[in-house]
Structure formats: C-alpha cells, structure tokens
Amino acid sequence: MSAPPVPPASATVRVPAGTTAGAAVREAGLPANGPEAVVVVRDPDGRLRDLAWAPEADVDVEAVPADSEDGRSVIRHSAAHVLAQAVQQLHPEAKLGIGPPIRDGFYYDFDVATPFTPDDLKKLESAMKKIIKAGQRFSRRRFADKDEARKELADEPYKLELIDLKGPEEDVVEIDASGELTIYDNVHAHTGETVWSDLCRGPHLPTTRYIPAFSLTRTAAAYWRGDEKNPQLQRIYGTAWESQEALDAYLERVAEAERRDHRRLGAELDLFSFPDQIGSGLAVFHPKGGIVRKELEDYSRRRHEQAGYEFVNTPHITKGQLFRTSGHLEWYEEGMYPGMILDEERDADGNVRKPGQDYYLKPMNCPMHNLIFDARGRSYRELPLRLFEFGTVYRYEKSGVVHGLTRARGFTQDDAHIYCTEEQMEGEIASLLQFVLELLRDYGLDDFYLELSTRNPEKSIGSDEAWERATNVLRKVAEETGLHLVDDPGGAAFYAPKISVQAKDAIGRTWQMSTIQVDLMLPDRFDLEYTASDGSRKRPVMIHRALFGSIERFFAVLLEHYAGAFPAWLAPVQVVGIPVTDDQREYVEQVAATLRERGVRVEVDSGDDRMQKKIRTHTLQKVPFMLVVGARDVEAGAVSFRFRDGTQVNGVPVADAVAAVQAWIGRRDNTSPTAESFTAAH
RNA sequence: GCCGGUGUAGCUCAGUGGUAGAGCAACCGCCUUGUAAGCGGUAGGUCGUCGGUUCGAUCCCGACCUCCGGCUCCA
C-alpha cells in the first residue's frame, strides 16, 4: 500500500572511524544515483567532505543530496573541473585560472592565446561528455607543503599565485582557509592512472558520472582575480544540475527571463526606444510608455502630497562650484559628464580676457535642494522640511555598462531630501520606511528584504562618530520593520550610510529599489542651519531618499515583473472594443465614448481584420479588457468581456460593464482580470 | 574602459564579389465574420558609418559607431 520508507535525503549517518563516508551512506541505504543521490556529507563542523573521506574517529554526518543547494554546488564545481580538463585536452597550452561554482552554474577561467568561439564550446561539450562517461574518480591528495605544490604546479602560473595567497579574506575554492593545500586527481576508472589534476580544496563528486546534466552557456573575458589592472583571461560559463529535468527547468527559466526582458517588451509594446542618434543610454518614451510613466508618477505625486512633501524643481546643469562644495567633483568626477566652459572671452590675439565658468550636467539633485533650504533663514517650526522632485540627472556610465532602462546615462529620480532635527530623525526614518514599503506594495511589489550599507573608510568623509550615529539609527529602524536585514559592509556612498529595500519580482529575481540615507556631512559642507526654539543656530540632519530610485529603472522592473501585462490602472490601453462585424461598430463606439468620459483609456478596433485576429492582436498587446460585441450583444444592450487569459464573461449589460471596468481600474487592482475575478468583483 | 560577438525593410530573419528576398507589421481592396493569424494586392532597404582592396563591395580588409554577453564600475 504505502511506499516503502525512504530515508530522508538529509539523513544523518554515523561514519565509523577509519571507514569512508561513502560506505556509511551506502550502508544506510541512501540513494547513490538519481536526483537525490548523496554526493558529499557535512561533518559535525559544518564542513563538506568527499564520500571518500574516512574520519579518524566515529562521527555523525549529514548526507548531502544532489538536489540540495550544496549538492548542486558540488556538481557544478566538479563540472568546472571536467571543463578545465576538456580545455587542456583540446588546448594543451591553456593555463588554468579559477573555476568555482556560482549561482545556477559554474565558470572556469583560462589563459589561452585566442579566445574561445561558440564552435569551441560545442567541441568542449563533447569532450566533457566523454570524460563524464568515462567515470573518472575525483581523488583528493594533500600536499606536504607549499614547495611540493609549487613543484607540481610549475606549469600553472596562476595556480602558483594562488598558493601564495594567504589570509581568510582571499576566499577561492582552490585554497582552503586553514592553509591546507590539496589537489584533486582525476583517476581513470579502470587503469587507476591519473589523467588530470587540479589544485582544489574540494569537495568533489565521487566520480564524473555523478554529473547528470550540464551545458556550456557562454564565453566572456574576465580580469584575473577581478582586478582591472590584471590580464584578462577567457572565461567559459556553464550550468549543471542534478537531472536533465532540472536543467530543462533552468533553461526554461532563462527563456522566460528573456521573454520578459524590458528591452524586448519595450519594442514589442511600443513603450520606449533608444535612438542611436541621441546616444547610448538615453531613452525616449513613446506615447504608450509615456502613459504608464505618467500613471506611475501621478500616483507617487499624490501619495507624497498626502505625506507632507513639498514639490520643487531644479535645473539640469550647474556651475562646477556647487559640486565642489558637495564633494561630487572630488569623488565622482569620472562618473560625471565632462564640464563645459562657458562665457569665456578672448581678445583679438586669442588671449583670455575673461576666464570662463565651468558647468556640469547634474549627477544628483541634493546640492540643489540644499540651496533651496538655504534660500532663507529656516526655523525649527518648519522641520521636517521635505523637498521632493522628479529630478532628471545625467551620469557618464562607461560604454560597456549601459543596459536598457536599468543602467542609463540619463534618468529621472523620484528624489526627496528631508531636513529635520536630530531628535526628529529616528521617527522620520521609521515613518519613511513604512511609507516606502506601502507605496511599493501599491505598485505590486510585496516581497522585500532590507540591506544596510555601511561606511567604506577608504571612500568617505566625516567623523567616525557621525557615521556611527547615523548607522545606528538606520539599523534600529530597519530592525523594527521585522524584515530580513542583510549587511553590506563598506557599501555606502562617501557621504552617508544607507538602507536599501530589495524587492523580489514575479520570477524571483531581486532588485534594489528604494534607498534611504542619513547624511550628516552635506549639511556641514553647505553650512546649513536652522534657528532652534531657544534662538540658537543648529545644523539640520539631512535624509536622502528615493523610492523608485530611477523612474526609468522602476518602469523596467515593473515591466519585467508583470511580463508586459501591466495592471489595468497602469495599462497604456485599458479597454479595446471589438465589433464582430461592421454592424456593431457604432454601438461599440458609443460604449467606448461612455468609458472615455469616465477616464478609461479605450480604443475601438474597427479595422478589416476578423474578430479572431483582433483578439490575437490585443492579447499580444496585453490589453486587460477586450469588449467583444456581436449582434446578440447589441440586441441585449450588452457587451462580452474577454480577458488576457482567454476567459470570457458574455452578455454583461453596458451600464454594469462600464461601472465594473471603472471600479476595477479605480481600485488599482494589480492582478490581471479574469472571468472569475471580474465576476466576483462586480 | 577591457574581451568576445553582432549589425540586411518598422519587427523576426534568409541571401550573394556583378548594387537584395521571406514572414509579420503598414497601406489598398475583397470577404461581414462570435473569442489567439480569412484572401488578394501595393509600398517599403545608400545591406550601421567612413575608408581600403577590386573593373565592380551588402559580401573581403581596416577604423569608428550601435546593440548583445561578460569583466571592471554603479553616488
């Protein structure tokens, strides 16, 4: 009746002294193949060990199955070794870099004379398949000392370099933190001969046969040890999984992410483009994208009004002195568009008679807002003063990094600066964080965690004491939300620590969204003051915050989150009327006119296409409501709804239909209407 | 910025050392249609830009630009 009891994959197993973990696992009847095959064990110290490991005393270990995160990492790491072996088979002159497992896959870096081609990848895949089929055993061997390792690895200059790395901060899979040096020999299944070896701390699969499914995905260059000053190696990326099914599922996730790519959807849905004539990283929004953007902004404006913000506007360009005062020119000049010299005058001989002024496009809004604060004397009664602006900024991103709307050279921040007293700071930040989370939820993002970026001593200004104070307040407030809090040491900007809200999208990717920074430095630099109740002059605390970060980027995140199917309140076209024949055209136009009067964005498709074709067209355009009207509907004074998912509700009286659509949009419901949800709602 | 790839009609892509084609989209007709592509026609391209090789270049070579994937960077 019931299936025979299978030991849970994460079973604990006792390994008797002097015997191998693998033997104990087999003894316990744990799977040796399939997706749950035990690939390594975790010892009582939490360290992963090969199945060939034989402890000196009895220990209880945890069996690690292939289909766990650790299991997959081991598969991927071993797959990286197989890749390296294949590369050296086909390109004997290739020198080895490093080859770690990464999220969803692995890579290996090689120093080769000519970069790999897609064709090379195919050849390498076949070579890897042969190695896997041969069932080579991964055999761990310990070097007596560094000299022995150096001798054996004399032909591998990069590995030699790794041997001499010391200190736990150098965490690479080749070297163990304890300083123990090991090498893995790949041993021929029958002859016992060592076929290939690689410096590595392990652990590894018992044999190459434990790599059930893999694929090489792409090639790229990468600087040796991640440093721009070092030579570039050729990197090959791959992925490996516990089963063919898991690999297929992964490839499907990648394909889904591609389908959702905002650059693709932006073109397909006619939302925005990047004309070459304007320049890299500078977007134009088409009418349909413009509507979405306007809705995003309008709603944000309304919420900010309610939350006590005041709206300001500032120019896109300013004299350099402002950014010298703020420190931006000192810290970020390379990220700014080069300055331009204006108003210079020369005499007939070309000598400068009147020196020019340097102007810069603004990379940030805060200095301008500071000037607004400083435009007149400020009283404590005015604080907190919250200045908000959709401020467009320009940053000179390096040519290789611009990426659609998510990494652009010109973008608009929903930027606000809050000036408050030291006593107000904590309460202000706490309510701000709630405001941010609430607003993000209103746009349909609801899975968050927080990140606290703290001071980088090399790249910052201000006193230790000020940083500590600001950081402590941020930490306290972040902890009070109850959300998961991740530390990001050294990740802060030069002038302030920050909390960032990370949001998870519909397919599980996380995006950095809102940021909140407590700035105790810029008020000093700008010598900002307010008059306290006792008549003394005091320095305000300044809080920087952006919810969207950049509107363009937020737009892109939502576009990908919704896969182009925006909620009805954001959709560029909310309703399309589709007459079944020309006879219903006028009737549909009337229904549309009624909707339009009520502020609904509606179009009527009165083209020559057949109804089926129109449904297809507007389904692909992700229109939330299609109103199909045939003779029967006209006769009944009704319309028939068709939704994105193909479901329908027929024969809805016009007045009900109009009211229901209006209500749906007005609620800012973030789900796509379906026959079921729509019927339930009206 | 660095490495590699890429660029042909609005989009997706064929193609050739003798100046180009398909599907979709657009436009025009016919059909009058009940829930994801009806039929026919028309129009549309200095083959990314500039230079070189050649009798002749969209094709071969070089430089530059765009975009894509990485690396570095991301206030």
mmCIF file of N, CA and C (backbone and C1' of nucleotides) in Angstrom, chain A residues 218 220 223 228 232 237 263 276 280 332 335 364 398-399 407 495 610-611 613 616 630-633 642 650, chain B residues 1-4 24-25 29-38 66-75:
data_model
loop_
_atom_site.group_PDB
_atom_site.id
_atom_site.type_symbol
_atom_site.label_atom_id
_atom_site.label_comp_id
_atom_site.label_asym_id
_atom_site.label_seq_id
_atom_site.Cartn_x
_atom_site.Cartn_y
_atom_site.Cartn_z
ATOM 1 N N ARG A 218 28.141 30.275 -22.220
ATOM 2 C CA ARG A 218 28.706 31.426 -22.925
ATOM 3 C C ARG A 218 30.179 31.611 -22.589
ATOM 4 N N ALA A 220 33.324 34.639 -22.119
ATOM 5 C CA ALA A 220 33.500 36.041 -21.793
ATOM 6 C C ALA A 220 34.926 36.234 -21.330
ATOM 7 N N TYR A 223 38.884 39.737 -15.849
ATOM 8 C CA TYR A 223 40.198 40.087 -15.331
ATOM 9 C C TYR A 223 40.613 39.070 -14.283
ATOM 10 N N GLU A 228 41.052 45.030 -12.660
ATOM 11 C CA GLU A 228 41.211 45.682 -13.943
ATOM 12 C C GLU A 228 42.675 45.779 -14.400
ATOM 13 N N GLN A 232 43.487 39.900 -18.776
ATOM 14 C CA GLN A 232 42.166 39.288 -18.929
ATOM 15 C C GLN A 232 42.316 37.828 -19.328
ATOM 16 N N TYR A 237 31.388 29.993 -19.170
ATOM 17 C CA TYR A 237 30.307 29.760 -18.213
ATOM 18 C C TYR A 237 29.538 28.503 -18.594
ATOM 19 N N ARG A 263 13.772 45.367 -22.560
ATOM 20 C CA ARG A 263 14.193 45.961 -23.830
ATOM 21 C C ARG A 263 13.383 45.360 -24.967
ATOM 22 N N ASP A 276 19.713 55.701 -31.806
ATOM 23 C CA ASP A 276 21.167 55.856 -31.906
ATOM 24 C C ASP A 276 21.556 57.321 -32.031
ATOM 25 N N SER A 280 23.964 56.594 -26.577
ATOM 26 C CA SER A 280 23.865 55.405 -25.748
ATOM 27 C C SER A 280 23.274 55.734 -24.377
ATOM 28 N N TYR A 332 33.372 61.767 -7.623
ATOM 29 C CA TYR A 332 32.712 61.070 -8.731
ATOM 30 C C TYR A 332 32.943 61.710 -10.079
ATOM 31 N N GLY A 335 32.460 59.762 -13.129
ATOM 32 C CA GLY A 335 31.105 59.335 -13.438
ATOM 33 C C GLY A 335 30.224 60.487 -13.905
ATOM 34 N N MET A 364 23.326 64.450 -9.459
ATOM 35 C CA MET A 364 22.480 64.269 -8.282
ATOM 36 C C MET A 364 21.747 65.569 -7.999
ATOM 37 N N LYS A 398 30.216 54.144 -18.062
ATOM 38 C CA LYS A 398 31.176 53.632 -19.030
ATOM 39 C C LYS A 398 30.441 52.869 -20.128
ATOM 40 N N SER A 399 31.023 52.918 -21.333
ATOM 41 C CA SER A 399 30.293 52.420 -22.506
ATOM 42 C C SER A 399 29.858 50.966 -22.362
ATOM 43 N N ARG A 407 20.273 50.671 -16.572
ATOM 44 C CA ARG A 407 21.556 51.360 -16.373
ATOM 45 C C ARG A 407 21.688 52.358 -17.506
ATOM 46 N N TYR A 495 29.220 59.884 1.501
ATOM 47 C CA TYR A 495 28.701 60.872 2.446
ATOM 48 C C TYR A 495 27.696 60.318 3.440
ATOM 49 N N ARG A 610 -10.463 40.077 -39.063
ATOM 50 C CA ARG A 610 -11.512 39.294 -38.434
ATOM 51 C C ARG A 610 -11.378 39.414 -36.917
ATOM 52 N N MET A 611 -12.507 39.170 -36.256
ATOM 53 C CA MET A 611 -12.532 39.298 -34.803
ATOM 54 C C MET A 611 -11.423 38.466 -34.140
ATOM 55 N N LYS A 613 -8.591 37.639 -35.253
ATOM 56 C CA LYS A 613 -7.294 38.285 -35.442
ATOM 57 C C LYS A 613 -7.146 39.459 -34.470
ATOM 58 N N ARG A 616 -6.362 38.218 -31.085
ATOM 59 C CA ARG A 616 -4.945 37.832 -31.025
ATOM 60 C C ARG A 616 -4.060 39.068 -30.871
ATOM 61 N N GLY A 630 -21.106 41.447 -30.617
ATOM 62 C CA GLY A 630 -21.748 40.917 -31.811
ATOM 63 C C GLY A 630 -23.223 41.307 -31.794
ATOM 64 N N ALA A 631 -23.943 40.780 -32.767
ATOM 65 C CA ALA A 631 -25.360 41.136 -32.907
ATOM 66 C C ALA A 631 -26.150 40.795 -31.648
ATOM 67 N N ARG A 632 -25.831 39.661 -31.041
ATOM 68 C CA ARG A 632 -26.570 39.241 -29.852
ATOM 69 C C ARG A 632 -26.402 40.245 -28.709
ATOM 70 N N ASP A 633 -25.158 40.765 -28.588
ATOM 71 C CA ASP A 633 -24.914 41.745 -27.529
ATOM 72 C C ASP A 633 -25.702 43.016 -27.774
ATOM 73 N N ARG A 642 -13.635 39.678 -22.825
ATOM 74 C CA ARG A 642 -12.611 38.635 -22.941
ATOM 75 C C ARG A 642 -11.371 39.177 -22.239
ATOM 76 N N ASN A 650 -19.874 36.769 -20.908
ATOM 77 C CA ASN A 650 -20.688 37.267 -22.012
ATOM 78 C C ASN A 650 -21.969 37.929 -21.529
ATOM 79 P P G B 1 34.588 54.033 -24.090
ATOM 80 O "O5'" G B 1 35.619 53.280 -23.160
ATOM 81 C "C5'" G B 1 36.909 53.791 -23.037
ATOM 82 C "C4'" G B 1 37.669 52.886 -22.121
ATOM 83 C "C3'" G B 1 37.813 51.442 -22.593
ATOM 84 O "O3'" G B 1 38.901 51.319 -23.487
ATOM 85 C "C1'" G B 1 37.107 51.444 -20.346
ATOM 86 P P C B 2 38.920 50.218 -24.640
ATOM 87 O "O5'" C B 2 39.084 48.855 -23.831
ATOM 88 C "C5'" C B 2 40.293 48.569 -23.139
ATOM 89 C "C4'" C B 2 40.215 47.186 -22.531
ATOM 90 C "C3'" C B 2 39.712 46.104 -23.479
ATOM 91 O "O3'" C B 2 40.747 45.605 -24.312
ATOM 92 C "C1'" C B 2 38.547 45.948 -21.438
ATOM 93 P P C B 3 40.398 45.097 -25.787
ATOM 94 O "O5'" C B 3 39.714 43.680 -25.507
ATOM 95 C "C5'" C B 3 40.479 42.598 -25.015
ATOM 96 C "C4'" C B 3 39.595 41.397 -24.836
ATOM 97 C "C3'" C B 3 38.739 41.031 -26.035
ATOM 98 O "O3'" C B 3 39.450 40.327 -27.021
ATOM 99 C "C1'" C B 3 37.423 40.964 -24.086
ATOM 100 P P G B 4 39.058 40.473 -28.565
ATOM 101 O "O5'" G B 4 37.669 39.696 -28.654
ATOM 102 C "C5'" G B 4 37.667 38.279 -28.632
ATOM 103 C "C4'" G B 4 36.268 37.773 -28.466
ATOM 104 C "C3'" G B 4 35.279 38.126 -29.571
ATOM 105 O "O3'" G B 4 35.441 37.312 -30.717
ATOM 106 C "C1'" G B 4 34.264 38.482 -27.477
ATOM 107 P P C B 24 2.359 36.964 -43.646
ATOM 108 O "O5'" C B 24 2.596 37.811 -42.314
ATOM 109 C "C5'" C B 24 2.346 37.249 -41.029
ATOM 110 C "C4'" C B 24 2.898 38.142 -39.940
ATOM 111 C "C3'" C B 24 2.385 39.578 -39.935
ATOM 112 O "O3'" C B 24 1.114 39.701 -39.330
ATOM 113 C "C1'" C B 24 4.730 39.584 -39.698
ATOM 114 P P A B 25 0.109 40.831 -39.822
ATOM 115 O "O5'" A B 25 0.885 42.193 -39.482
ATOM 116 C "C5'" A B 25 0.970 42.653 -38.134
ATOM 117 C "C4'" A B 25 1.758 43.938 -38.085
ATOM 118 C "C3'" A B 25 1.218 45.076 -38.933
ATOM 119 O "O3'" A B 25 0.167 45.776 -38.293
ATOM 120 C "C1'" A B 25 3.537 44.863 -39.309
ATOM 121 P P G B 29 -9.723 51.071 -49.893
ATOM 122 O "O5'" G B 29 -9.877 50.049 -51.095
ATOM 123 C "C5'" G B 29 -10.864 49.079 -51.047
ATOM 124 C "C4'" G B 29 -10.561 47.998 -52.047
ATOM 125 C "C3'" G B 29 -11.418 46.774 -51.828
ATOM 126 O "O3'" G B 29 -12.660 46.924 -52.490
ATOM 127 C "C1'" G B 29 -9.153 46.129 -51.934
ATOM 128 P P C B 30 -13.981 46.712 -51.622
ATOM 129 O "O5'" C B 30 -14.113 45.132 -51.645
ATOM 130 C "C5'" C B 30 -14.130 44.451 -52.905
ATOM 131 C "C4'" C B 30 -13.827 42.991 -52.714
ATOM 132 C "C3'" C B 30 -14.670 42.278 -51.661
ATOM 133 O "O3'" C B 30 -15.937 41.914 -52.167
ATOM 134 C "C1'" C B 30 -12.402 41.689 -51.384
ATOM 135 P P C B 31 -17.179 41.916 -51.180
ATOM 136 O "O5'" C B 31 -16.828 40.808 -50.102
ATOM 137 C "C5'" C B 31 -16.855 39.424 -50.460
ATOM 138 C "C4'" C B 31 -16.404 38.583 -49.287
ATOM 139 C "C3'" C B 31 -17.199 38.760 -47.992
ATOM 140 O "O3'" C B 31 -18.386 37.982 -47.990
ATOM 141 C "C1'" C B 31 -14.887 38.833 -47.509
ATOM 142 P P U B 32 -19.694 38.665 -47.485
ATOM 143 O "O5'" U B 32 -19.457 38.885 -45.926
ATOM 144 C "C5'" U B 32 -19.402 37.796 -45.018
ATOM 145 C "C4'" U B 32 -19.540 38.326 -43.607
ATOM 146 C "C3'" U B 32 -20.923 38.925 -43.292
ATOM 147 O "O3'" U B 32 -21.270 38.647 -41.964
ATOM 148 C "C1'" U B 32 -19.255 40.560 -42.942
ATOM 149 P P U B 33 -21.918 37.311 -41.553
ATOM 150 O "O5'" U B 33 -20.944 36.959 -40.323
ATOM 151 C "C5'" U B 33 -20.356 35.661 -40.304
ATOM 152 C "C4'" U B 33 -18.907 35.759 -39.866
ATOM 153 C "C3'" U B 33 -18.682 36.047 -38.392
ATOM 154 O "O3'" U B 33 -17.860 35.031 -37.839
ATOM 155 C "C1'" U B 33 -17.230 37.307 -39.749
ATOM 156 P P G B 34 -18.544 33.952 -36.895
ATOM 157 O "O5'" G B 34 -18.392 34.591 -35.453
ATOM 158 C "C5'" G B 34 -17.098 34.847 -34.935
ATOM 159 C "C4'" G B 34 -17.114 34.723 -33.441
ATOM 160 C "C3'" G B 34 -17.620 33.380 -32.917
ATOM 161 O "O3'" G B 34 -16.924 33.132 -31.707
ATOM 162 C "C1'" G B 34 -18.955 35.111 -32.061
ATOM 163 P P U B 35 -16.166 31.671 -31.504
ATOM 164 O "O5'" U B 35 -14.772 32.075 -30.859
ATOM 165 C "C5'" U B 35 -13.790 32.742 -31.648
ATOM 166 C "C4'" U B 35 -12.865 33.491 -30.735
ATOM 167 C "C3'" U B 35 -12.339 32.653 -29.571
ATOM 168 O "O3'" U B 35 -11.023 33.091 -29.289
ATOM 169 C "C1'" U B 35 -13.458 34.545 -28.760
ATOM 170 P P A B 36 -9.743 32.127 -29.440
ATOM 171 O "O5'" A B 36 -8.608 33.180 -29.822
ATOM 172 C "C5'" A B 36 -8.718 33.939 -31.007
ATOM 173 C "C4'" A B 36 -7.358 34.049 -31.659
ATOM 174 C "C3'" A B 36 -6.729 32.713 -32.059
ATOM 175 O "O3'" A B 36 -5.902 32.931 -33.196
ATOM 176 C "C1'" A B 36 -5.366 33.781 -30.488
ATOM 177 P P A B 37 -6.145 32.045 -34.524
ATOM 178 O "O5'" A B 37 -6.165 33.096 -35.704
ATOM 179 C "C5'" A B 37 -6.000 34.483 -35.477
ATOM 180 C "C4'" A B 37 -5.591 35.132 -36.783
ATOM 181 C "C3'" A B 37 -5.678 34.235 -38.021
ATOM 182 O "O3'" A B 37 -5.691 35.076 -39.171
ATOM 183 C "C1'" A B 37 -3.437 34.679 -37.561
ATOM 184 P P G B 38 -6.866 35.740 -39.855
ATOM 185 O "O5'" G B 38 -6.977 35.052 -41.294
ATOM 186 C "C5'" G B 38 -7.357 33.698 -41.414
ATOM 187 C "C4'" G B 38 -8.121 33.512 -42.699
ATOM 188 C "C3'" G B 38 -7.406 34.031 -43.951
ATOM 189 O "O3'" G B 38 -6.482 33.100 -44.462
ATOM 190 C "C1'" G B 38 -9.631 34.826 -43.907
ATOM 191 P P U B 66 28.569 53.898 -29.418
ATOM 192 O "O5'" U B 66 27.321 53.073 -29.927
ATOM 193 C "C5'" U B 66 26.145 53.743 -30.379
ATOM 194 C "C4'" U B 66 25.168 52.746 -30.928
ATOM 195 C "C3'" U B 66 24.829 51.589 -30.003
ATOM 196 O "O3'" U B 66 23.849 51.969 -29.059
ATOM 197 C "C1'" U B 66 25.270 50.748 -32.157
ATOM 198 P P C B 67 23.966 51.406 -27.579
ATOM 199 O "O5'" C B 67 23.464 49.903 -27.742
ATOM 200 C "C5'" C B 67 22.127 49.620 -28.151
ATOM 201 C "C4'" C B 67 22.038 48.212 -28.664
ATOM 202 C "C3'" C B 67 22.479 47.132 -27.689
ATOM 203 O "O3'" C B 67 21.450 46.790 -26.779
ATOM 204 C "C1'" C B 67 23.492 46.734 -29.772
ATOM 205 P P C B 68 21.833 46.221 -25.356
ATOM 206 O "O5'" C B 68 22.320 44.752 -25.702
ATOM 207 C "C5'" C B 68 21.414 43.784 -26.215
ATOM 208 C "C4'" C B 68 22.130 42.473 -26.409
ATOM 209 C "C3'" C B 68 22.934 41.999 -25.208
ATOM 210 O "O3'" C B 68 22.120 41.366 -24.242
ATOM 211 C "C1'" C B 68 24.264 41.814 -27.137
ATOM 212 P P G B 69 22.517 41.451 -22.713
ATOM 213 O "O5'" G B 69 23.708 40.415 -22.613
ATOM 214 C "C5'" G B 69 23.519 39.061 -22.991
ATOM 215 C "C4'" G B 69 24.815 38.323 -22.840
ATOM 216 C "C3'" G B 69 25.571 38.643 -21.566
ATOM 217 O "O3'" G B 69 25.037 37.935 -20.467
ATOM 218 C "C1'" G B 69 27.063 38.675 -23.396
ATOM 219 P P G B 70 25.249 38.460 -19.008
ATOM 220 O "O5'" G B 70 26.726 37.982 -18.723
ATOM 221 C "C5'" G B 70 27.597 38.816 -18.039
ATOM 222 C "C4'" G B 70 28.995 38.296 -18.254
ATOM 223 C "C3'" G B 70 30.030 39.043 -17.437
ATOM 224 O "O3'" G B 70 30.145 38.436 -16.168
ATOM 225 C "C1'" G B 70 30.686 39.066 -19.692
ATOM 226 P P C B 71 30.270 39.366 -14.889
ATOM 227 O "O5'" C B 71 31.731 39.969 -15.077
ATOM 228 C "C5'" C B 71 32.855 39.106 -15.095
ATOM 229 C "C4'" C B 71 34.105 39.915 -15.324
ATOM 230 C "C3'" C B 71 34.237 41.151 -14.451
ATOM 231 O "O3'" C B 71 34.739 40.833 -13.164
ATOM 232 C "C1'" C B 71 34.719 41.719 -16.686
ATOM 233 P P U B 72 34.214 41.644 -11.909
ATOM 234 O "O5'" U B 72 34.779 43.108 -12.169
ATOM 235 C "C5'" U B 72 36.147 43.425 -11.937
ATOM 236 C "C4'" U B 72 36.429 44.831 -12.394
ATOM 237 C "C3'" U B 72 35.578 45.917 -11.733
ATOM 238 O "O3'" U B 72 36.062 46.280 -10.449
ATOM 239 C "C1'" U B 72 35.594 46.260 -14.052
ATOM 240 P P C B 73 35.014 46.659 -9.328
ATOM 241 O "O5'" C B 73 34.233 47.916 -9.921
ATOM 242 C "C5'" C B 73 34.864 49.195 -9.981
ATOM 243 C "C4'" C B 73 33.968 50.168 -10.725
ATOM 244 C "C3'" C B 73 32.638 50.502 -10.064
ATOM 245 O "O3'" C B 73 32.780 51.460 -9.037
ATOM 246 C "C1'" C B 73 32.275 50.057 -12.342
ATOM 247 P P C B 74 31.865 51.309 -7.743
ATOM 248 O "O5'" C B 74 30.409 51.686 -8.281
ATOM 249 C "C5'" C B 74 30.132 52.977 -8.818
ATOM 250 C "C4'" C B 74 28.721 53.011 -9.344
ATOM 251 C "C3'" C B 74 27.642 52.544 -8.374
ATOM 252 O "O3'" C B 74 27.272 53.553 -7.473
ATOM 253 C "C1'" C B 74 27.290 51.510 -10.447
ATOM 254 P P A B 75 26.836 53.171 -6.011
ATOM 255 O "O5'" A B 75 26.111 54.470 -5.468
ATOM 256 C "C5'" A B 75 26.492 55.014 -4.246
ATOM 257 C "C4'" A B 75 26.317 56.509 -4.311
ATOM 258 C "C3'" A B 75 25.097 56.979 -5.086
ATOM 259 O "O3'" A B 75 23.915 56.893 -4.318
ATOM 260 C "C1'" A B 75 26.963 58.237 -5.742
#
